[in-house]
Amino acid sequence: MKKTSLDRILQSQGFGSRKGCRDLIEEGEVKVGGEVITKWKTEFDPEGLQFTVFDEEWEYREKVYLVLNKPSGYECSRKPTHHPAVLTLFPENMEWRDVQPVGRLDHDTTGMLLLSDDGAFIYAQSSPKRHQPKTYLATTAEPVTDKLVADLLAGVKLIDEDEPIAAVSAQKRGDNQIEIVLEQGKYHQVKRMLAAAGNHCAALSRVAIGDLQLSDLDLEEGEWRFLTEAELQILNK
């Protein structure tokens, strides 16, 4: 990549306005290769650049692809109404980068949530035309019966939907637990489908997107990290 001044590099990574980034540099808060850089005009090749801001290590990324094990009590919105925004779980520079959730989980739904500042990635992952399956584990108020599973597979009628909506798969995972795979991603879909089938969703977690499994990511609730290239390939295949 073409060499770029350090203030522009920091701005692209979400560390503030150009002036703010220049101030950080001139105040000695930025290091490259362990060396404090105080001249914002100093140029570097951004690709693979390792640097620290306030002694926190970062690597230059043209775009960011993140995965969060979302806890309950956070809204997937940049303008939350009743609960904290999910972006408050991330460093401030991610919001400056205009990182956005890929789709939404309800405030009380936990599990895998993707986020990015790459519009093409967000569209590809959330577009209903792509039929990206998403797997949910629901805890139900009433026991899971064979009829409940059969009804979800056959399709249930939801208000405001012209045709019945069916799960791609539905499997009993416990007396009051059912795993449901969906492709549509409609509003409150799992909860509405369970209600239409005569049960009630007491708790809900998204445990997989496509072939990417939350259990393989080694993330506790509330923890996040950057997706690896291998994981991006799994999502994009």
PDB file of C-alpha atoms in Angstrom:
ATOM      1  CA  MET A   1       0.000   0.000   0.000  1.00  0.00           C
ATOM      2  CA  LYS A   2       1.013   3.604  -0.509  1.00  0.00           C
ATOM      3  CA  LYS A   3       2.678   5.227   2.493  1.00  0.00           C
ATOM      4  CA  THR A   4       0.315   7.423   4.487  1.00  0.00           C
ATOM      5  CA  SER A   5       0.806   9.998   7.230  1.00  0.00           C
ATOM      6  CA  LEU A   6       0.247   8.705  10.735  1.00  0.00           C
ATOM      7  CA  ASP A   7      -2.632  11.082  11.475  1.00  0.00           C
ATOM      8  CA  ARG A   8      -4.551   9.759   8.459  1.00  0.00           C
ATOM      9  CA  ILE A   9      -3.861   6.179   9.502  1.00  0.00           C
ATOM     10  CA  LEU A  10      -5.205   6.805  12.997  1.00  0.00           C
ATOM     11  CA  GLN A  11      -8.271   8.587  11.638  1.00  0.00           C
ATOM     12  CA  SER A  12      -9.040   5.649   9.344  1.00  0.00           C
ATOM     13  CA  GLN A  13      -8.878   3.339  12.360  1.00  0.00           C
ATOM     14  CA  GLY A  14     -11.447   5.345  14.300  1.00  0.00           C
ATOM     15  CA  PHE A  15      -9.248   7.239  16.753  1.00  0.00           C
ATOM     16  CA  GLY A  16     -10.954  10.548  16.124  1.00  0.00           C
ATOM     17  CA  SER A  17     -10.884  13.518  13.790  1.00  0.00           C
ATOM     18  CA  ARG A  18      -7.712  14.495  11.961  1.00  0.00           C
ATOM     19  CA  LYS A  19      -7.066  17.188  14.551  1.00  0.00           C
ATOM     20  CA  GLY A  20      -7.763  14.788  17.392  1.00  0.00           C
ATOM     21  CA  CYS A  21      -5.371  12.228  15.935  1.00  0.00           C
ATOM     22  CA  ARG A  22      -2.687  14.879  15.469  1.00  0.00           C
ATOM     23  CA  ASP A  23      -3.086  15.876  19.098  1.00  0.00           C
ATOM     24  CA  LEU A  24      -2.685  12.236  20.201  1.00  0.00           C
ATOM     25  CA  ILE A  25       0.528  11.968  18.214  1.00  0.00           C
ATOM     26  CA  GLU A  26       1.996  15.286  19.367  1.00  0.00           C
ATOM     27  CA  GLU A  27       1.189  14.405  22.987  1.00  0.00           C
ATOM     28  CA  GLY A  28       3.277  11.221  22.699  1.00  0.00           C
ATOM     29  CA  GLU A  29       0.371   8.767  23.025  1.00  0.00           C
ATOM     30  CA  VAL A  30       1.185   6.831  19.840  1.00  0.00           C
ATOM     31  CA  LYS A  31       3.975   4.338  19.288  1.00  0.00           C
ATOM     32  CA  VAL A  32       5.031   2.474  16.158  1.00  0.00           C
ATOM     33  CA  GLY A  33       7.484  -0.395  16.563  1.00  0.00           C
ATOM     34  CA  GLY A  34       7.829   0.530  20.232  1.00  0.00           C
ATOM     35  CA  GLU A  35       8.991   4.041  19.373  1.00  0.00           C
ATOM     36  CA  VAL A  36       7.016   7.135  20.349  1.00  0.00           C
ATOM     37  CA  ILE A  37       6.107   9.120  17.232  1.00  0.00           C
ATOM     38  CA  THR A  38       5.407  12.804  17.835  1.00  0.00           C
ATOM     39  CA  LYS A  39       5.327  14.089  14.250  1.00  0.00           C
ATOM     40  CA  TRP A  40       1.964  13.430  12.651  1.00  0.00           C
ATOM     41  CA  LYS A  41       3.376  13.875   9.135  1.00  0.00           C
ATOM     42  CA  THR A  42       5.560  10.778   9.559  1.00  0.00           C
ATOM     43  CA  GLU A  43       4.541   8.277   6.874  1.00  0.00           C
ATOM     44  CA  PHE A  44       4.127   4.512   7.115  1.00  0.00           C
ATOM     45  CA  ASP A  45       2.893   1.709   4.922  1.00  0.00           C
ATOM     46  CA  PRO A  46      -0.491   0.967   6.562  1.00  0.00           C
ATOM     47  CA  GLU A  47      -0.684  -2.686   5.520  1.00  0.00           C
ATOM     48  CA  GLY A  48      -0.019  -4.857   8.562  1.00  0.00           C
ATOM     49  CA  LEU A  49       1.133  -1.835  10.587  1.00  0.00           C
ATOM     50  CA  GLN A  50       1.354  -2.516  14.317  1.00  0.00           C
ATOM     51  CA  PHE A  51       0.942   0.476  16.618  1.00  0.00           C
ATOM     52  CA  THR A  52      -0.174   1.410  20.106  1.00  0.00           C
ATOM     53  CA  VAL A  53      -2.485   4.167  21.320  1.00  0.00           C
ATOM     54  CA  PHE A  54      -2.463   4.800  25.070  1.00  0.00           C
ATOM     55  CA  ASP A  55      -0.288   1.652  25.324  1.00  0.00           C
ATOM     56  CA  GLU A  56      -3.047  -0.501  23.797  1.00  0.00           C
ATOM     57  CA  GLU A  57      -1.859  -2.536  20.816  1.00  0.00           C
ATOM     58  CA  TRP A  58      -3.622  -2.323  17.455  1.00  0.00           C
ATOM     59  CA  GLU A  59      -3.088  -3.538  13.914  1.00  0.00           C
ATOM     60  CA  TYR A  60      -4.153  -1.569  10.862  1.00  0.00           C
ATOM     61  CA  ARG A  61      -7.274  -3.040   9.268  1.00  0.00           C
ATOM     62  CA  GLU A  62      -8.827  -1.548   6.161  1.00  0.00           C
ATOM     63  CA  LYS A  63     -12.160  -3.049   7.256  1.00  0.00           C
ATOM     64  CA  VAL A  64     -13.087  -4.736  10.507  1.00  0.00           C
ATOM     65  CA  TYR A  65     -15.110  -7.923  10.927  1.00  0.00           C
ATOM     66  CA  LEU A  66     -16.115  -8.610  14.507  1.00  0.00           C
ATOM     67  CA  VAL A  67     -17.985 -11.282  16.404  1.00  0.00           C
ATOM     68  CA  LEU A  68     -19.586 -10.774  19.804  1.00  0.00           C
ATOM     69  CA  ASN A  69     -21.107 -13.234  22.209  1.00  0.00           C
ATOM     70  CA  LYS A  70     -23.946 -10.857  22.993  1.00  0.00           C
ATOM     71  CA  PRO A  71     -25.245 -10.765  26.564  1.00  0.00           C
ATOM     72  CA  SER A  72     -28.832  -9.988  27.465  1.00  0.00           C
ATOM     73  CA  GLY A  73     -29.844  -6.396  28.104  1.00  0.00           C
ATOM     74  CA  TYR A  74     -28.281  -4.663  25.067  1.00  0.00           C
ATOM     75  CA  GLU A  75     -29.965  -3.232  21.992  1.00  0.00           C
ATOM     76  CA  CYS A  76     -28.552  -3.763  18.498  1.00  0.00           C
ATOM     77  CA  SER A  77     -29.126  -0.134  17.623  1.00  0.00           C
ATOM     78  CA  ARG A  78     -27.013   2.993  17.345  1.00  0.00           C
ATOM     79  CA  LYS A  79     -29.910   4.892  18.948  1.00  0.00           C
ATOM     80  CA  PRO A  80     -31.172   2.628  21.743  1.00  0.00           C
ATOM     81  CA  THR A  81     -34.428   3.445  23.507  1.00  0.00           C
ATOM     82  CA  HIS A  82     -34.601   1.365  26.703  1.00  0.00           C
ATOM     83  CA  HIS A  83     -31.258  -0.447  27.077  1.00  0.00           C
ATOM     84  CA  PRO A  84     -27.563   0.269  26.410  1.00  0.00           C
ATOM     85  CA  ALA A  85     -26.362   0.007  22.825  1.00  0.00           C
ATOM     86  CA  VAL A  86     -24.424  -3.130  21.998  1.00  0.00           C
ATOM     87  CA  LEU A  87     -21.573  -0.924  20.718  1.00  0.00           C
ATOM     88  CA  THR A  88     -20.875   0.168  24.293  1.00  0.00           C
ATOM     89  CA  LEU A  89     -19.268  -3.260  24.707  1.00  0.00           C
ATOM     90  CA  PHE A  90     -16.562  -2.253  22.201  1.00  0.00           C
ATOM     91  CA  PRO A  91     -13.717   0.276  22.266  1.00  0.00           C
ATOM     92  CA  GLU A  92     -14.797   3.781  21.301  1.00  0.00           C
ATOM     93  CA  ASN A  93     -12.861   3.721  18.019  1.00  0.00           C
ATOM     94  CA  MET A  94     -15.226   1.048  16.671  1.00  0.00           C
ATOM     95  CA  GLU A  95     -18.118   3.491  16.841  1.00  0.00           C
ATOM     96  CA  TRP A  96     -15.991   6.159  15.155  1.00  0.00           C
ATOM     97  CA  ARG A  97     -15.409   3.629  12.361  1.00  0.00           C
ATOM     98  CA  ASP A  98     -19.181   3.350  11.928  1.00  0.00           C
ATOM     99  CA  VAL A  99     -19.203  -0.323  12.874  1.00  0.00           C
ATOM    100  CA  GLN A 100     -22.743  -1.702  12.698  1.00  0.00           C
ATOM    101  CA  PRO A 101     -24.425  -4.958  13.699  1.00  0.00           C
ATOM    102  CA  VAL A 102     -25.167  -7.406  10.904  1.00  0.00           C
ATOM    103  CA  GLY A 103     -28.891  -7.781  11.478  1.00  0.00           C
ATOM    104  CA  ARG A 104     -30.293  -7.576  14.995  1.00  0.00           C
ATOM    105  CA  LEU A 105     -30.868  -9.630  18.091  1.00  0.00           C
ATOM    106  CA  ASP A 106     -33.566  -8.607  20.570  1.00  0.00           C
ATOM    107  CA  HIS A 107     -32.302  -6.948  23.742  1.00  0.00           C
ATOM    108  CA  ASP A 108     -33.012 -10.131  25.735  1.00  0.00           C
ATOM    109  CA  THR A 109     -31.554 -12.523  23.129  1.00  0.00           C
ATOM    110  CA  THR A 110     -27.980 -13.684  23.614  1.00  0.00           C
ATOM    111  CA  GLY A 111     -25.419 -15.321  21.363  1.00  0.00           C
ATOM    112  CA  MET A 112     -23.536 -14.738  18.134  1.00  0.00           C
ATOM    113  CA  LEU A 113     -23.664 -11.260  16.644  1.00  0.00           C
ATOM    114  CA  LEU A 114     -21.527 -10.134  13.712  1.00  0.00           C
ATOM    115  CA  LEU A 115     -20.508  -6.495  13.281  1.00  0.00           C
ATOM    116  CA  SER A 116     -18.550  -4.672  10.584  1.00  0.00           C
ATOM    117  CA  ASP A 117     -17.855  -1.363   8.859  1.00  0.00           C
ATOM    118  CA  ASP A 118     -17.897  -3.101   5.469  1.00  0.00           C
ATOM    119  CA  GLY A 119     -21.241  -2.309   3.847  1.00  0.00           C
ATOM    120  CA  ALA A 120     -20.898  -5.038   1.218  1.00  0.00           C
ATOM    121  CA  PHE A 121     -20.267  -7.653   3.921  1.00  0.00           C
ATOM    122  CA  ILE A 122     -23.230  -6.447   5.993  1.00  0.00           C
ATOM    123  CA  TYR A 123     -25.527  -6.596   2.977  1.00  0.00           C
ATOM    124  CA  ALA A 124     -24.301 -10.029   1.874  1.00  0.00           C
ATOM    125  CA  GLN A 125     -24.719 -11.523   5.335  1.00  0.00           C
ATOM    126  CA  SER A 126     -28.134 -10.013   6.022  1.00  0.00           C
ATOM    127  CA  SER A 127     -29.743 -10.252   2.578  1.00  0.00           C
ATOM    128  CA  PRO A 128     -32.690 -12.704   2.583  1.00  0.00           C
ATOM    129  CA  LYS A 129     -31.725 -13.682  -0.970  1.00  0.00           C
ATOM    130  CA  ARG A 130     -28.605 -15.364   0.354  1.00  0.00           C
ATOM    131  CA  HIS A 131     -30.537 -17.775   2.598  1.00  0.00           C
ATOM    132  CA  GLN A 132     -27.836 -17.772   5.257  1.00  0.00           C
ATOM    133  CA  PRO A 133     -29.124 -20.206   7.914  1.00  0.00           C
ATOM    134  CA  LYS A 134     -29.048 -19.077  11.537  1.00  0.00           C
ATOM    135  CA  THR A 135     -29.353 -21.500  14.419  1.00  0.00           C
ATOM    136  CA  TYR A 136     -31.114 -20.632  17.670  1.00  0.00           C
ATOM    137  CA  LEU A 137     -31.449 -22.474  20.968  1.00  0.00           C
ATOM    138  CA  ALA A 138     -34.749 -21.610  22.631  1.00  0.00           C
ATOM    139  CA  THR A 139     -35.827 -22.364  26.173  1.00  0.00           C
ATOM    140  CA  THR A 140     -39.580 -22.836  26.243  1.00  0.00           C
ATOM    141  CA  ALA A 141     -42.153 -22.178  28.964  1.00  0.00           C
ATOM    142  CA  GLU A 142     -43.916 -25.462  28.238  1.00  0.00           C
ATOM    143  CA  PRO A 143     -42.283 -28.818  27.455  1.00  0.00           C
ATOM    144  CA  VAL A 144     -41.145 -29.432  23.885  1.00  0.00           C
ATOM    145  CA  THR A 145     -43.428 -31.982  22.251  1.00  0.00           C
ATOM    146  CA  ASP A 146     -43.244 -33.939  19.019  1.00  0.00           C
ATOM    147  CA  LYS A 147     -46.214 -31.896  17.803  1.00  0.00           C
ATOM    148  CA  LEU A 148     -44.368 -28.629  18.435  1.00  0.00           C
ATOM    149  CA  VAL A 149     -41.415 -29.842  16.380  1.00  0.00           C
ATOM    150  CA  ALA A 150     -43.706 -31.092  13.604  1.00  0.00           C
ATOM    151  CA  ASP A 151     -45.665 -27.813  13.495  1.00  0.00           C
ATOM    152  CA  LEU A 152     -42.501 -25.717  13.225  1.00  0.00           C
ATOM    153  CA  LEU A 153     -41.222 -27.895  10.381  1.00  0.00           C
ATOM    154  CA  ALA A 154     -44.566 -27.819   8.584  1.00  0.00           C
ATOM    155  CA  GLY A 155     -44.932 -24.059   8.964  1.00  0.00           C
ATOM    156  CA  VAL A 156     -46.953 -21.796  11.225  1.00  0.00           C
ATOM    157  CA  LYS A 157     -49.019 -18.744  10.308  1.00  0.00           C
ATOM    158  CA  LEU A 158     -47.728 -15.448  11.659  1.00  0.00           C
ATOM    159  CA  ILE A 159     -49.654 -12.200  11.804  1.00  0.00           C
ATOM    160  CA  ASP A 160     -48.841  -9.953   8.812  1.00  0.00           C
ATOM    161  CA  GLU A 161     -47.427 -12.881   6.818  1.00  0.00           C
ATOM    162  CA  ASP A 162     -49.307 -14.158   3.775  1.00  0.00           C
ATOM    163  CA  GLU A 163     -47.890 -17.683   3.875  1.00  0.00           C
ATOM    164  CA  PRO A 164     -46.972 -20.043   6.724  1.00  0.00           C
ATOM    165  CA  ILE A 165     -43.329 -19.801   7.850  1.00  0.00           C
ATOM    166  CA  ALA A 166     -41.418 -23.038   8.385  1.00  0.00           C
ATOM    167  CA  ALA A 167     -38.151 -23.780  10.150  1.00  0.00           C
ATOM    168  CA  VAL A 168     -35.340 -25.297   8.092  1.00  0.00           C
ATOM    169  CA  SER A 169     -34.885 -27.734  10.943  1.00  0.00           C
ATOM    170  CA  ALA A 170     -36.163 -28.140  14.498  1.00  0.00           C
ATOM    171  CA  GLN A 171     -34.788 -30.572  17.062  1.00  0.00           C
ATOM    172  CA  LYS A 172     -35.626 -31.177  20.686  1.00  0.00           C
ATOM    173  CA  ARG A 173     -32.534 -30.563  22.878  1.00  0.00           C
ATOM    174  CA  GLY A 174     -34.111 -31.019  26.298  1.00  0.00           C
ATOM    175  CA  ASP A 175     -37.461 -31.139  28.032  1.00  0.00           C
ATOM    176  CA  ASN A 176     -37.796 -27.380  27.580  1.00  0.00           C
ATOM    177  CA  GLN A 177     -35.211 -26.682  24.901  1.00  0.00           C
ATOM    178  CA  ILE A 178     -35.440 -26.727  21.135  1.00  0.00           C
ATOM    179  CA  GLU A 179     -32.900 -25.916  18.441  1.00  0.00           C
ATOM    180  CA  ILE A 180     -34.384 -24.077  15.474  1.00  0.00           C
ATOM    181  CA  VAL A 181     -32.689 -23.204  12.182  1.00  0.00           C
ATOM    182  CA  LEU A 182     -34.159 -20.333  10.163  1.00  0.00           C
ATOM    183  CA  GLU A 183     -33.310 -18.576   6.931  1.00  0.00           C
ATOM    184  CA  GLN A 184     -35.778 -15.674   6.854  1.00  0.00           C
ATOM    185  CA  GLY A 185     -34.695 -13.484   9.789  1.00  0.00           C
ATOM    186  CA  LYS A 186     -38.083 -11.849  10.323  1.00  0.00           C
ATOM    187  CA  TYR A 187     -38.909  -9.647  13.308  1.00  0.00           C
ATOM    188  CA  HIS A 188     -39.056 -11.677  16.564  1.00  0.00           C
ATOM    189  CA  GLN A 189     -39.333 -14.735  14.342  1.00  0.00           C
ATOM    190  CA  VAL A 190     -38.421 -17.515  16.772  1.00  0.00           C
ATOM    191  CA  LYS A 191     -40.603 -16.092  19.534  1.00  0.00           C
ATOM    192  CA  ARG A 192     -43.544 -15.564  17.194  1.00  0.00           C
ATOM    193  CA  MET A 193     -43.233 -19.035  15.686  1.00  0.00           C
ATOM    194  CA  LEU A 194     -43.169 -20.696  19.094  1.00  0.00           C
ATOM    195  CA  ALA A 195     -46.199 -18.674  20.175  1.00  0.00           C
ATOM    196  CA  ALA A 196     -48.042 -19.581  16.975  1.00  0.00           C
ATOM    197  CA  ALA A 197     -47.272 -23.246  17.672  1.00  0.00           C
ATOM    198  CA  GLY A 198     -48.791 -23.005  21.144  1.00  0.00           C
ATOM    199  CA  ASN A 199     -45.702 -22.519  23.324  1.00  0.00           C
ATOM    200  CA  HIS A 200     -43.769 -19.541  24.675  1.00  0.00           C
ATOM    201  CA  CYS A 201     -40.105 -18.540  24.423  1.00  0.00           C
ATOM    202  CA  ALA A 202     -38.592 -18.006  27.883  1.00  0.00           C
ATOM    203  CA  ALA A 203     -34.988 -17.489  26.700  1.00  0.00           C
ATOM    204  CA  LEU A 204     -33.239 -17.397  23.338  1.00  0.00           C
ATOM    205  CA  SER A 205     -29.669 -17.603  22.084  1.00  0.00           C
ATOM    206  CA  ARG A 206     -28.216 -17.616  18.565  1.00  0.00           C
ATOM    207  CA  VAL A 207     -25.652 -20.388  18.506  1.00  0.00           C
ATOM    208  CA  ALA A 208     -24.554 -20.430  14.849  1.00  0.00           C
ATOM    209  CA  ILE A 209     -24.552 -18.442  11.626  1.00  0.00           C
ATOM    210  CA  GLY A 210     -24.121 -20.693   8.635  1.00  0.00           C
ATOM    211  CA  ASP A 211     -21.430 -23.208   9.593  1.00  0.00           C
ATOM    212  CA  LEU A 212     -19.782 -20.861  12.083  1.00  0.00           C
ATOM    213  CA  GLN A 213     -20.539 -22.169  15.566  1.00  0.00           C
ATOM    214  CA  LEU A 214     -20.529 -19.986  18.673  1.00  0.00           C
ATOM    215  CA  SER A 215     -19.123 -22.901  20.675  1.00  0.00           C
ATOM    216  CA  ASP A 216     -15.979 -22.870  18.494  1.00  0.00           C
ATOM    217  CA  LEU A 217     -15.217 -19.178  19.086  1.00  0.00           C
ATOM    218  CA  ASP A 218     -14.088 -19.405  22.732  1.00  0.00           C
ATOM    219  CA  LEU A 219     -16.019 -16.292  23.771  1.00  0.00           C
ATOM    220  CA  GLU A 220     -17.717 -15.753  27.111  1.00  0.00           C
ATOM    221  CA  GLU A 221     -20.880 -13.639  27.152  1.00  0.00           C
ATOM    222  CA  GLY A 222     -19.925 -10.019  26.584  1.00  0.00           C
ATOM    223  CA  GLU A 223     -16.603 -10.877  24.924  1.00  0.00           C
ATOM    224  CA  TRP A 224     -15.717 -10.030  21.315  1.00  0.00           C
ATOM    225  CA  ARG A 225     -12.847 -10.450  18.885  1.00  0.00           C
ATOM    226  CA  PHE A 226     -11.881  -9.991  15.252  1.00  0.00           C
ATOM    227  CA  LEU A 227     -12.957 -12.763  12.896  1.00  0.00           C
ATOM    228  CA  THR A 228     -10.123 -14.749  11.360  1.00  0.00           C
ATOM    229  CA  GLU A 229      -9.694 -15.176   7.619  1.00  0.00           C
ATOM    230  CA  ALA A 230     -10.766 -18.813   7.956  1.00  0.00           C
ATOM    231  CA  GLU A 231     -13.946 -17.785   9.776  1.00  0.00           C
ATOM    232  CA  LEU A 232     -14.747 -15.181   7.130  1.00  0.00           C
ATOM    233  CA  GLN A 233     -14.383 -17.862   4.471  1.00  0.00           C
ATOM    234  CA  ILE A 234     -16.854 -20.039   6.368  1.00  0.00           C
ATOM    235  CA  LEU A 235     -19.364 -17.173   6.435  1.00  0.00           C
ATOM    236  CA  ASN A 236     -18.817 -16.187   2.802  1.00  0.00           C
ATOM    237  CA  LYS A 237     -18.839 -19.609   1.189  1.00  0.00           C
TER     238      LYS A 237
END
